[in-house]
Amino acid sequence: MSKKGIFYVLFFVLLAVGFYLASSYFIPGFNDRKLEPISKVGPFNFTDQDGKPVTNKDVLGKVYITEYFFTTCPGICPMMNENMKQVYEKYKGNPDFLILSHTCDPKTDSAAKLKRYADSMGVDTKQWIFLTGRKDSLYNMARLSYTIDDPANNLTNIEDDFLHTQFWALVDRKGNVLKIYDGLKQKEINRLIKDIKKELEEKPQPTAKL
């Protein structure tokens, strides 16, 4: 190859590299890869802290985080929900964002008890919703839809089963589970806050009329 040819090759390589670096710097999210779904949220019908039903259809079109906890937990749950409050404060008032906190101890956590817990947290329960329901339904959602616990942990006798996990799931407007985060690690919470922002910036697709 002639010197002139080498010059042109180097010129275009440097031009491409320069374009990439400039785009990375000036265009927010240029380097961010779109999160691909890892599972799909199945149908559910639970009861919120006010005793009202909440179904998968009610949250369709929203970006939301889901977690599992119980009100009498002395260990990781208080730490998790203090961390979750960071996310809540960041997106508080955004009508397209929700947090769903499911109890893993529905025998103890009635709607009234969840209401008292929510009040103690000082949060708006229209945006941070606390859910109870049938134990087997709650656990199947965690393991088969949200994938925040191993389905192999299912026990034949549901009364002997107990789910306790620090993992959270991010769900998009279409009900796709996009990513799992460790609710005890600040680095992952920071990443989650950024990922929520990206999902909220995605324009909702119009619903097809039947």
Short mmCIF file of C-alpha atoms in Angstrom, two decimals:
data_model
loop_
_atom_site.label_atom_id
_atom_site.label_comp_id
_atom_site.label_asym_id
_atom_site.label_seq_id
_atom_site.Cartn_x
_atom_site.Cartn_y
_atom_site.Cartn_z
CA MET A 1 0.00 0.00 0.00
CA SER A 2 1.27 3.46 -0.87
CA LYS A 3 1.98 6.11 1.74
CA LYS A 4 -1.07 7.99 0.51
CA GLY A 5 -3.25 4.91 1.01
CA ILE A 6 -1.90 4.36 4.53
CA PHE A 7 -2.59 8.01 5.30
CA TYR A 8 -6.24 7.71 4.23
CA VAL A 9 -6.74 4.49 6.24
CA LEU A 10 -5.29 6.10 9.37
CA PHE A 11 -7.33 9.24 8.77
CA PHE A 12 -10.64 7.36 8.62
CA VAL A 13 -9.75 5.16 11.60
CA LEU A 14 -8.97 8.26 13.68
CA LEU A 15 -12.15 9.91 12.41
CA ALA A 16 -14.25 6.90 13.49
CA VAL A 17 -12.57 6.75 16.90
CA GLY A 18 -13.06 10.50 17.33
CA PHE A 19 -16.75 10.22 16.44
CA TYR A 20 -17.23 7.38 18.94
CA LEU A 21 -15.48 9.25 21.76
CA ALA A 22 -17.36 12.47 21.03
CA SER A 23 -20.70 10.63 20.94
CA SER A 24 -19.88 8.86 24.21
CA TYR A 25 -19.12 12.19 25.86
CA PHE A 26 -21.87 14.40 24.44
CA ILE A 27 -24.78 11.97 23.96
CA PRO A 28 -26.19 10.66 27.28
CA GLY A 29 -26.60 6.89 27.28
CA PHE A 30 -24.69 6.41 23.99
CA ASN A 31 -22.63 3.60 25.54
CA ASP A 32 -25.51 2.10 27.51
CA ARG A 33 -26.81 -1.16 26.13
CA LYS A 34 -30.55 -1.67 26.25
CA LEU A 35 -31.52 -4.17 28.92
CA GLU A 36 -32.89 -7.38 27.43
CA PRO A 37 -35.80 -9.15 29.18
CA ILE A 38 -34.89 -12.15 31.32
CA SER A 39 -38.47 -13.22 32.08
CA LYS A 40 -42.09 -12.12 31.82
CA VAL A 41 -44.37 -11.19 34.71
CA GLY A 42 -47.26 -13.63 34.89
CA PRO A 43 -50.81 -12.87 36.02
CA PHE A 44 -51.26 -12.03 39.70
CA ASN A 45 -53.96 -10.82 42.04
CA PHE A 46 -52.82 -9.58 45.44
CA THR A 47 -54.18 -7.27 48.13
CA ASP A 48 -52.60 -3.93 49.01
CA GLN A 49 -52.20 -2.17 52.36
CA ASP A 50 -55.67 -0.63 51.97
CA GLY A 51 -57.35 -3.98 51.37
CA LYS A 52 -57.80 -3.29 47.65
CA PRO A 53 -56.94 -5.78 44.89
CA VAL A 54 -53.86 -5.15 42.75
CA THR A 55 -53.35 -7.17 39.57
CA ASN A 56 -50.71 -7.36 36.86
CA LYS A 57 -53.06 -5.32 34.64
CA ASP A 58 -52.99 -2.45 37.15
CA VAL A 59 -49.22 -2.03 36.81
CA LEU A 60 -48.96 -2.59 33.06
CA GLY A 61 -47.57 0.57 31.49
CA LYS A 62 -45.53 1.40 34.60
CA VAL A 63 -41.83 0.93 35.30
CA TYR A 64 -41.52 -0.73 38.69
CA ILE A 65 -39.24 -2.37 41.21
CA THR A 66 -40.35 -5.41 43.13
CA GLU A 67 -39.02 -6.85 46.38
CA TYR A 68 -39.97 -9.29 49.15
CA PHE A 69 -39.78 -8.56 52.88
CA PHE A 70 -41.77 -9.04 56.08
CA THR A 71 -42.72 -6.48 58.70
CA THR A 72 -41.29 -8.36 61.69
CA CYS A 73 -37.93 -9.05 60.01
CA PRO A 74 -35.08 -8.11 62.38
CA GLY A 75 -32.31 -8.68 59.83
CA ILE A 76 -31.90 -7.56 56.23
CA CYS A 77 -35.41 -6.16 55.58
CA PRO A 78 -34.96 -2.83 57.43
CA MET A 79 -31.66 -2.28 55.60
CA MET A 80 -33.24 -3.19 52.26
CA ASN A 81 -36.15 -0.82 52.71
CA GLU A 82 -33.90 2.03 53.82
CA ASN A 83 -32.01 1.46 50.57
CA MET A 84 -35.26 1.22 48.63
CA LYS A 85 -36.20 4.59 50.07
CA GLN A 86 -33.28 6.09 48.12
CA VAL A 87 -34.96 4.89 44.93
CA TYR A 88 -38.37 6.09 46.13
CA GLU A 89 -37.06 9.59 46.94
CA LYS A 90 -35.38 9.81 43.54
CA TYR A 91 -38.57 9.09 41.59
CA LYS A 92 -41.22 10.19 44.08
CA GLY A 93 -44.08 11.89 42.27
CA ASN A 94 -43.33 10.33 38.88
CA PRO A 95 -46.67 8.83 37.78
CA ASP A 96 -44.94 6.21 35.62
CA PHE A 97 -42.93 4.65 38.44
CA LEU A 98 -43.97 2.23 41.21
CA ILE A 99 -42.44 0.07 43.92
CA LEU A 100 -44.16 -3.22 44.82
CA SER A 101 -43.14 -4.68 48.18
CA HIS A 102 -44.55 -8.18 48.69
CA THR A 103 -44.68 -9.81 52.09
CA CYS A 104 -43.08 -13.22 52.39
CA ASP A 105 -45.05 -13.79 55.62
CA PRO A 106 -48.72 -13.30 54.66
CA LYS A 107 -49.89 -15.19 57.75
CA THR A 108 -48.59 -12.32 59.89
CA ASP A 109 -48.69 -9.42 57.45
CA SER A 110 -52.34 -8.54 56.98
CA ALA A 111 -53.34 -5.51 54.93
CA ALA A 112 -53.78 -3.53 58.15
CA LYS A 113 -50.31 -4.46 59.36
CA LEU A 114 -48.79 -3.49 56.02
CA LYS A 115 -50.62 -0.16 56.27
CA ARG A 116 -49.06 0.54 59.67
CA TYR A 117 -45.65 -0.41 58.28
CA ALA A 118 -46.08 1.88 55.27
CA ASP A 119 -47.12 4.74 57.57
CA SER A 120 -44.01 4.18 59.68
CA MET A 121 -41.92 4.50 56.50
CA GLY A 122 -43.59 7.81 55.66
CA VAL A 123 -44.20 6.91 52.01
CA ASP A 124 -47.02 7.50 49.55
CA THR A 125 -48.75 4.14 49.13
CA LYS A 126 -50.08 5.14 45.73
CA GLN A 127 -46.49 4.89 44.54
CA TRP A 128 -44.91 2.44 47.00
CA ILE A 129 -47.44 -0.37 47.30
CA PHE A 130 -47.29 -3.11 49.94
CA LEU A 131 -48.86 -6.42 48.97
CA THR A 132 -50.11 -9.55 50.67
CA GLY A 133 -51.98 -12.59 49.37
CA ARG A 134 -51.84 -16.36 49.22
CA LYS A 135 -48.43 -17.63 50.23
CA ASP A 136 -48.06 -20.01 47.28
CA SER A 137 -49.03 -17.27 44.81
CA LEU A 138 -46.58 -14.79 46.35
CA TYR A 139 -43.74 -17.31 46.29
CA ASN A 140 -44.45 -18.46 42.74
CA MET A 141 -44.30 -14.85 41.57
CA ALA A 142 -40.92 -14.36 43.24
CA ARG A 143 -39.42 -17.54 41.82
CA LEU A 144 -41.09 -18.01 38.45
CA SER A 145 -41.87 -14.46 37.29
CA TYR A 146 -39.50 -12.07 39.03
CA THR A 147 -36.71 -14.70 39.25
CA ILE A 148 -35.34 -13.26 42.50
CA ASP A 149 -35.21 -16.69 44.15
CA ASP A 150 -34.43 -20.18 42.89
CA PRO A 151 -37.56 -22.21 41.91
CA ALA A 152 -35.72 -25.25 43.29
CA ASN A 153 -36.37 -23.79 46.74
CA ASN A 154 -40.09 -24.56 46.41
CA LEU A 155 -41.18 -27.05 49.05
CA THR A 156 -44.02 -29.53 48.63
CA ASN A 157 -45.62 -28.24 51.82
CA ILE A 158 -46.02 -24.49 51.38
CA GLU A 159 -46.42 -24.04 55.14
CA ASP A 160 -42.83 -25.21 55.62
CA ASP A 161 -41.50 -22.92 52.90
CA PHE A 162 -39.97 -19.53 53.68
CA LEU A 163 -38.59 -17.09 51.14
CA HIS A 164 -36.02 -14.55 52.30
CA THR A 165 -34.06 -12.70 49.63
CA GLN A 166 -32.30 -9.36 49.29
CA PHE A 167 -32.74 -9.27 45.51
CA TRP A 168 -34.96 -6.83 43.63
CA ALA A 169 -36.31 -7.01 40.07
CA LEU A 170 -36.72 -4.16 37.59
CA VAL A 171 -39.82 -4.49 35.39
CA ASP A 172 -40.53 -2.42 32.29
CA ARG A 173 -43.81 -0.99 31.00
CA LYS A 174 -44.61 -4.20 29.09
CA GLY A 175 -44.21 -6.47 32.11
CA ASN A 176 -40.73 -7.70 31.18
CA VAL A 177 -38.29 -8.42 33.99
CA LEU A 178 -35.11 -6.67 32.86
CA LYS A 179 -32.52 -7.10 35.59
CA ILE A 180 -31.95 -8.31 39.16
CA TYR A 181 -30.19 -6.14 41.78
CA ASP A 182 -28.79 -6.80 45.25
CA GLY A 183 -30.73 -4.49 47.56
CA LEU A 184 -27.92 -4.48 50.11
CA LYS A 185 -25.18 -3.18 47.79
CA GLN A 186 -24.97 0.57 47.22
CA LYS A 187 -23.18 0.15 43.90
CA GLU A 188 -26.09 -1.89 42.53
CA ILE A 189 -28.64 0.58 43.88
CA ASN A 190 -26.82 3.38 42.07
CA ARG A 191 -26.92 1.29 38.88
CA LEU A 192 -30.63 0.62 39.41
CA ILE A 193 -31.40 4.33 39.74
CA LYS A 194 -29.71 4.94 36.38
CA ASP A 195 -31.50 1.99 34.75
CA ILE A 196 -34.88 3.25 35.97
CA LYS A 197 -34.15 6.64 34.42
CA LYS A 198 -33.44 4.99 31.06
CA GLU A 199 -36.65 2.97 31.21
CA LEU A 200 -38.73 6.00 32.13
CA GLU A 201 -37.27 7.86 29.16
CA GLU A 202 -38.55 5.12 26.85
CA LYS A 203 -41.80 6.40 25.37
CA PRO A 204 -44.78 4.13 26.09
CA GLN A 205 -45.99 2.24 23.04
CA PRO A 206 -49.64 2.97 22.15
CA THR A 207 -51.99 0.17 23.11
CA ALA A 208 -53.60 -1.48 20.12
CA LYS A 209 -57.36 -1.05 19.98
CA LEU A 210 -59.37 -4.25 19.80
#
